[in-house]
Tab-separated table of C-alpha atoms in Angstrom:
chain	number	residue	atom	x	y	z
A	12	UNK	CA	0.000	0.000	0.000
A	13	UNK	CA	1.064	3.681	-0.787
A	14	UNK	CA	2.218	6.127	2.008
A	15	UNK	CA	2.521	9.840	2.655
A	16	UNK	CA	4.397	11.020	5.044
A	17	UNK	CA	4.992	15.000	6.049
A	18	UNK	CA	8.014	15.400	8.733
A	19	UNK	CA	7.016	18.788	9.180
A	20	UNK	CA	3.972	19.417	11.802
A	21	UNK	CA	4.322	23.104	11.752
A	22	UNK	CA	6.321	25.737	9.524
A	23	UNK	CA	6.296	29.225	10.068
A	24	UNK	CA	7.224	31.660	7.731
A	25	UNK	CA	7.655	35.523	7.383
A	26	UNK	CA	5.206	37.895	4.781
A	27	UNK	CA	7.510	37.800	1.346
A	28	UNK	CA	9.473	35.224	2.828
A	29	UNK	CA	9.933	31.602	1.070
A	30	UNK	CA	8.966	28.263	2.354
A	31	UNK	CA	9.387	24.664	1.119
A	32	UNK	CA	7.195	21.871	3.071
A	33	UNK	CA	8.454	18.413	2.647
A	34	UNK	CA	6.770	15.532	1.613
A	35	UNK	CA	7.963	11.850	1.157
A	36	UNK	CA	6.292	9.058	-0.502
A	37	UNK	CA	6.416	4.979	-0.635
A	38	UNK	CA	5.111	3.195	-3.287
A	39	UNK	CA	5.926	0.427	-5.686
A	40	UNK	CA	3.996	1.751	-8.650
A	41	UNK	CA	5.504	3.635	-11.698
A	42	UNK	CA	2.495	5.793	-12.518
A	43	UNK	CA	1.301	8.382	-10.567
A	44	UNK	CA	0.181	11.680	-9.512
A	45	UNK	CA	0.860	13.931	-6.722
A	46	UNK	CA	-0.756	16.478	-5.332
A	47	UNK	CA	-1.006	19.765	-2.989
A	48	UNK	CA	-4.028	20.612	-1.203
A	49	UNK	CA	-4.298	23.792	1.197
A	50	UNK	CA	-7.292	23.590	3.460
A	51	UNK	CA	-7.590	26.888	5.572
A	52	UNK	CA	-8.977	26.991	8.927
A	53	UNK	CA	-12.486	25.615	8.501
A	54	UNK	CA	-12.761	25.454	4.903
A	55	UNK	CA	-12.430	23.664	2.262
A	56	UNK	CA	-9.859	21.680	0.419
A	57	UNK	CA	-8.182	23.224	-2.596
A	58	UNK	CA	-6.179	22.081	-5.018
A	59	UNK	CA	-2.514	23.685	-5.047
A	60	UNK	CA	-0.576	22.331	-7.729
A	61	UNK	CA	-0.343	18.648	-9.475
A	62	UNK	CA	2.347	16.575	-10.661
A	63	UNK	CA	2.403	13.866	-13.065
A	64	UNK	CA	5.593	11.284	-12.261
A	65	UNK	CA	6.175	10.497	-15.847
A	66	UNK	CA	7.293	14.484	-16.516
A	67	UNK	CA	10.372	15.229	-15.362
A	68	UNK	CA	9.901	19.101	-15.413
A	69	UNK	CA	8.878	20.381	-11.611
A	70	UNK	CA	4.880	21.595	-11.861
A	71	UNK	CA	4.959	25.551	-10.872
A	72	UNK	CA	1.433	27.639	-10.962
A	73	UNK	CA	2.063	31.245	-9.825
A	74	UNK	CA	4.112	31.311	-6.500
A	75	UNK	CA	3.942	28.081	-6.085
A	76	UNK	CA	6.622	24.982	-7.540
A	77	UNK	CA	7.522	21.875	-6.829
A	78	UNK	CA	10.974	19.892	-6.171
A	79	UNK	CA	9.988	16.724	-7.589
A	80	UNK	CA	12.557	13.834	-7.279
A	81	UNK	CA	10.975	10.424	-8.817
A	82	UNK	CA	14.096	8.234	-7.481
A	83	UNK	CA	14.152	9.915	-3.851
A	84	UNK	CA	10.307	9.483	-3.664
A	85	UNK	CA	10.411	12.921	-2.669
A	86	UNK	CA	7.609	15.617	-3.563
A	87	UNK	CA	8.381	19.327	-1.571
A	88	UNK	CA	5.992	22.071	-2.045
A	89	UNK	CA	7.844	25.733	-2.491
A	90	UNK	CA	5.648	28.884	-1.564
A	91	UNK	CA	7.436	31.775	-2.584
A	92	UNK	CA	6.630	35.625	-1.849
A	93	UNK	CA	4.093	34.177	1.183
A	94	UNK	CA	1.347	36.267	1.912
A	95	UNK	CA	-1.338	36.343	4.954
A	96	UNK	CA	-3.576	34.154	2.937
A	97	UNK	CA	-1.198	31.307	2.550
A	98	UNK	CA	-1.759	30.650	6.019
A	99	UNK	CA	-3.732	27.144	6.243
A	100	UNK	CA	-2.767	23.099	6.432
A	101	UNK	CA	-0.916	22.282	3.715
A	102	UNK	CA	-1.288	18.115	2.707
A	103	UNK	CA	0.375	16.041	0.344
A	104	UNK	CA	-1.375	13.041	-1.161
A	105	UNK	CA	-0.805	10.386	-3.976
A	106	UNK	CA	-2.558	9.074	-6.255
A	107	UNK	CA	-2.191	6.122	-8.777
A	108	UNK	CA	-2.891	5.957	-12.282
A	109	UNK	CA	-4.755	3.022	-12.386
A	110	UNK	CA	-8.128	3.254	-14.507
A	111	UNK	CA	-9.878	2.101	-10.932
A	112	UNK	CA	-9.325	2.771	-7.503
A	113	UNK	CA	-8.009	5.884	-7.889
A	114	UNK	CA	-8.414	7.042	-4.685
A	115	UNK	CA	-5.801	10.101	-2.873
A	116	UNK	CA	-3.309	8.855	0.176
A	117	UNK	CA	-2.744	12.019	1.965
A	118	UNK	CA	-0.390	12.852	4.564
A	119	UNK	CA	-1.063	13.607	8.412
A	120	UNK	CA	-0.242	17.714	6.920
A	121	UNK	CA	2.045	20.595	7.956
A	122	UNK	CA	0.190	23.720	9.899
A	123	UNK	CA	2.169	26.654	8.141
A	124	UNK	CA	1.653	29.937	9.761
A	125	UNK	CA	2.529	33.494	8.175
A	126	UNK	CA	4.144	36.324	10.142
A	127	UNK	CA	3.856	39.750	9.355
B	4	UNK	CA	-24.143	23.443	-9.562
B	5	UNK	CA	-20.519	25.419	-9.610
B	6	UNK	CA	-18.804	23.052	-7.087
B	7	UNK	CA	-19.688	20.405	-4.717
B	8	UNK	CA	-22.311	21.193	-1.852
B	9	UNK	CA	-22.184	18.918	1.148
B	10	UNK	CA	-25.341	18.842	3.550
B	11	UNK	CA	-25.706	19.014	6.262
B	12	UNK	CA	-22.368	21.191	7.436
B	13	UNK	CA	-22.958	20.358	10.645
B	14	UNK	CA	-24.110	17.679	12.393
B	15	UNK	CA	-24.979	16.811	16.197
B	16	UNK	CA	-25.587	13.273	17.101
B	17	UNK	CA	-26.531	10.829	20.579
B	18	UNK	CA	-24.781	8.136	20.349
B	19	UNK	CA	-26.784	5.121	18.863
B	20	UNK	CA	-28.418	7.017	16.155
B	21	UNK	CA	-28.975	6.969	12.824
B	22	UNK	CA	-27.525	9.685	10.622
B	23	UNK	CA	-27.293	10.720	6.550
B	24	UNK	CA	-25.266	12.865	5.025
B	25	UNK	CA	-25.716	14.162	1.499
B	26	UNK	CA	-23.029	15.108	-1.211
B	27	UNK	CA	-24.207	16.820	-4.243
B	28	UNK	CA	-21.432	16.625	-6.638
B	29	UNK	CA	-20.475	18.936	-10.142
B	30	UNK	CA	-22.964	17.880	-12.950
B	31	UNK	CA	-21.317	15.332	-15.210
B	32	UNK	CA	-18.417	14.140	-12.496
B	33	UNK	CA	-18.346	10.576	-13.133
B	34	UNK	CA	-16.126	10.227	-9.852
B	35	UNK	CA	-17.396	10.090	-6.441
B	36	UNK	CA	-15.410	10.169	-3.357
B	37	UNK	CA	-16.427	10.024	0.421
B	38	UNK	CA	-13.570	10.465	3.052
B	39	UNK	CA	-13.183	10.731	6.679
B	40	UNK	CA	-10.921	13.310	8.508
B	41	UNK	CA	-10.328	13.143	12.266
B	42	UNK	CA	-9.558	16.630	13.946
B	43	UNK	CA	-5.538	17.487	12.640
B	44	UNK	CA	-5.608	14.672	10.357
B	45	UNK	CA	-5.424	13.987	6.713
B	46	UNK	CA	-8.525	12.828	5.175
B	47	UNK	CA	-8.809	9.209	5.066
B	48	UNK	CA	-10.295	7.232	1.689
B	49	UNK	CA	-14.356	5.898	2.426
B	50	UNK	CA	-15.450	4.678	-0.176
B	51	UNK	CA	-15.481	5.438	-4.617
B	52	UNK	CA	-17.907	5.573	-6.624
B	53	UNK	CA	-17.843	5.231	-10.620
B	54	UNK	CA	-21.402	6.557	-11.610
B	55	UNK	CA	-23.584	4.551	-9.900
B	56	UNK	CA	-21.200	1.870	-8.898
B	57	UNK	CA	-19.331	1.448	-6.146
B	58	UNK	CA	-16.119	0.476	-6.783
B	59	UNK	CA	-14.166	0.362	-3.564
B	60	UNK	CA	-15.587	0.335	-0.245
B	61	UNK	CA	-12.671	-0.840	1.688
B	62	UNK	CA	-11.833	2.144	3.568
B	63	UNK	CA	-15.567	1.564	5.469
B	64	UNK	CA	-14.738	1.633	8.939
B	65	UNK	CA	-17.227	-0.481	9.882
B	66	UNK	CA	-20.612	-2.517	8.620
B	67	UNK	CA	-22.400	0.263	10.145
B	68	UNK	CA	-21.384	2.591	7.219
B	69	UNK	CA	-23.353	2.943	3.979
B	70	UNK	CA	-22.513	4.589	1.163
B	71	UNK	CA	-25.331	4.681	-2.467
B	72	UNK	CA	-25.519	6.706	-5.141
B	73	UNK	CA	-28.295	5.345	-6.928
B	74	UNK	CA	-28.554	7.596	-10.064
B	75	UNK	CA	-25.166	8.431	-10.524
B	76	UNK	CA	-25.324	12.156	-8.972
B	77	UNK	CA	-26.057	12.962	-5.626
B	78	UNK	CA	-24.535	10.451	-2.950
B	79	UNK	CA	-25.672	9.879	0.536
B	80	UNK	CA	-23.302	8.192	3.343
B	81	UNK	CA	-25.092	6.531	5.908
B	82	UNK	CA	-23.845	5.929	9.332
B	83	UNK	CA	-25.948	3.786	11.684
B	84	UNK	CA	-25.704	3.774	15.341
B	85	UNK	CA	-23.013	6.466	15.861
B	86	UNK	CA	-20.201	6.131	17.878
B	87	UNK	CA	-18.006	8.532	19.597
B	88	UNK	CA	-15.218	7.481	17.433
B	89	UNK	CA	-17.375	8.196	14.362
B	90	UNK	CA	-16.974	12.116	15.477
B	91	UNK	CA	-14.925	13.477	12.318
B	92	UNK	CA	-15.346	15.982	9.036
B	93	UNK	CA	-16.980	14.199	6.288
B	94	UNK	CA	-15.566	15.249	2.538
B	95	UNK	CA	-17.006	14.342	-0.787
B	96	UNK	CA	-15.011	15.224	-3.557
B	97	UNK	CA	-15.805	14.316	-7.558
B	98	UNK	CA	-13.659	14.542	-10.356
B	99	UNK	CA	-14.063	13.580	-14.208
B	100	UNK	CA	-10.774	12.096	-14.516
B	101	UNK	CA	-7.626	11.469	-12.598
B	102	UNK	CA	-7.345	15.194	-11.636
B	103	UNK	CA	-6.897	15.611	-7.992
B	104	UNK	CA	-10.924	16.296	-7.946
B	105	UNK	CA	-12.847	18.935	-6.355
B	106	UNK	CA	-13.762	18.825	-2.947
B	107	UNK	CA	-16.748	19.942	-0.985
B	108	UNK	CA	-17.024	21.994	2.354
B	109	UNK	CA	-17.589	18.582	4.386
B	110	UNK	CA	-20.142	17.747	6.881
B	111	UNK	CA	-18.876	17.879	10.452
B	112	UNK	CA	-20.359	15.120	12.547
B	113	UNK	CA	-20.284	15.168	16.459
B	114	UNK	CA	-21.085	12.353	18.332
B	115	UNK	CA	-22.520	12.566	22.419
C-alpha cells in the first residue's frame, strides 16, 4: 500500500518570505500523480498544484513549484513571496494511475503559519 | 451546480443514532469520493464511486457505514448507530478524470 508522510507538523514563515514543506512518498507503482491541497482553517480543500511522475519538469502555478525527485520518492511544495492568505494546512497526497481505484493517500499535513 | 455542496455542514448526534449525510457533486463528475478526517488529520479514503457503482468500499470503517448513489449524482453516506469514534469531518469530492478532484465543504459530525 502507498504512504505519505509529512516530517514537518508546523512551519512558520515571514510575509515575502519563502517556504518549502516536505513531503515523502512509498510506493511500488511507476504511474502516478501527486498532489497539494491547502485547506484553511475551517474550509475547504483546494487544489494547489499537481504533478504527473512520468514528466520530469517540476509543476509551478504562480508562487507556487515543486521539487519533484521520482528516485528519492520525494515531492516538496515551495511557496514563494508568502502572503497572509497562505496561512492554512498544507497536505500532500498520492494518487495512482490506475483506470480504478483511484483514490488520494494524503499525509497527516504541515500547519504553516505566516508572520507579518 | 458550480462546485460540490455537502449537507448538512454540521451535524450533532446521541450516540446510537442513525444519521445521513448528502453530497451533491459537479454535474457530469463521473467520480465520487467520500472520506473521513479526524480533527488534525489527513482525510482518510471511504469509499469510490464510478457513476452509480461502487467500486471500492474498503476504507468503510465499519458494517455500520453505507454509502449509495443510486442515479449516478447525488450520494448519501449513511452511518448507523453512531459512535463517539465516528466524530470526524466528512468530505465528498468528484472529479471527471484522474485530476486531484474537487472537494466539498464537508459535513462535520459530532457524536454525544
Amino acid at each position: 500500500a502507498q504512504t505519505v508522510t509529512q516530517s514537518q507538523p508546523e512551519m512558520s514563515v515571514q510575509e515575502a518570505e519563502t517556504v518549502t514543506l516536505s513531503c515523502t512518498y512509498d510506493t511500488s507503482e511507476s504511474d502516478y500523480y501527486l498532489f497539494w491541497y491547502k485547506q484553511p482553517p475551517s474550509r475547504q480543500m483546494i487544489l494547489v498544484i499537481r504533478q504527473e511522475a512520468y514528466k520530469q519538469q517540476n509543476a509551478t502555478e504562480n508562487r507556487f513549484s515543486v521539487n519533484f525527485q521520482k528516485a528519492a520518492k520525494s515531492f516538496s511544495l515551495k511557496i514563494s513571496d508568502s502572503q497572509l492568505g497562505d496561512a492554512a494546512m498544507y497536505f500532500c497526497a498520492y494518487r495512482s494511475a490506475r483506470e480504478y481505484g483511484n483514490k488520494l493517500v494524503f499525509g497527516a499535513g504541515t500547519i504553516l503559519r505566516v508572520k507579518s | 451546480g458550480a462546485g460540490v455542496s455537502q449537507s448538512p455542514r454540521y451535524k450533532v448526534a446521541k450516540r446510537g443514532q442513525d444519521v445521513a449525510l448528502r453530497c451533491d457533486p459537479i454535474s457530469g463528475h463521473v467520480s465520487l469520493f467520500w472520506y473521513q478526517q479526524a480533527l488534525g488529520q489527513g482525510p482518510e479514503f471511504l469509499t469510490y464511486f464510478q457513476n452509480e457503482a461502487q467500486l471500492d468500499k474498503s476504507g468503510l470503517p465499519s458494517d455500520r457505514f453505507f454509502a449509495e448513489r443510486p442515479e449516478g449524482s447525488v450520494s448519501t453516506l449513511k452511518i448507523q448507530r453512531t459512535q463517539q469514534e465516528d466524530s470526524a469531518v466528512y468530505l465528498c469530492a468528484s472529479s471527471l478524470s484522474l485530476a486531484g478532484g474537487l472537494f466539498g465543504p464537508g459535513t462535520r459530525l459530532l457524536v454525544l
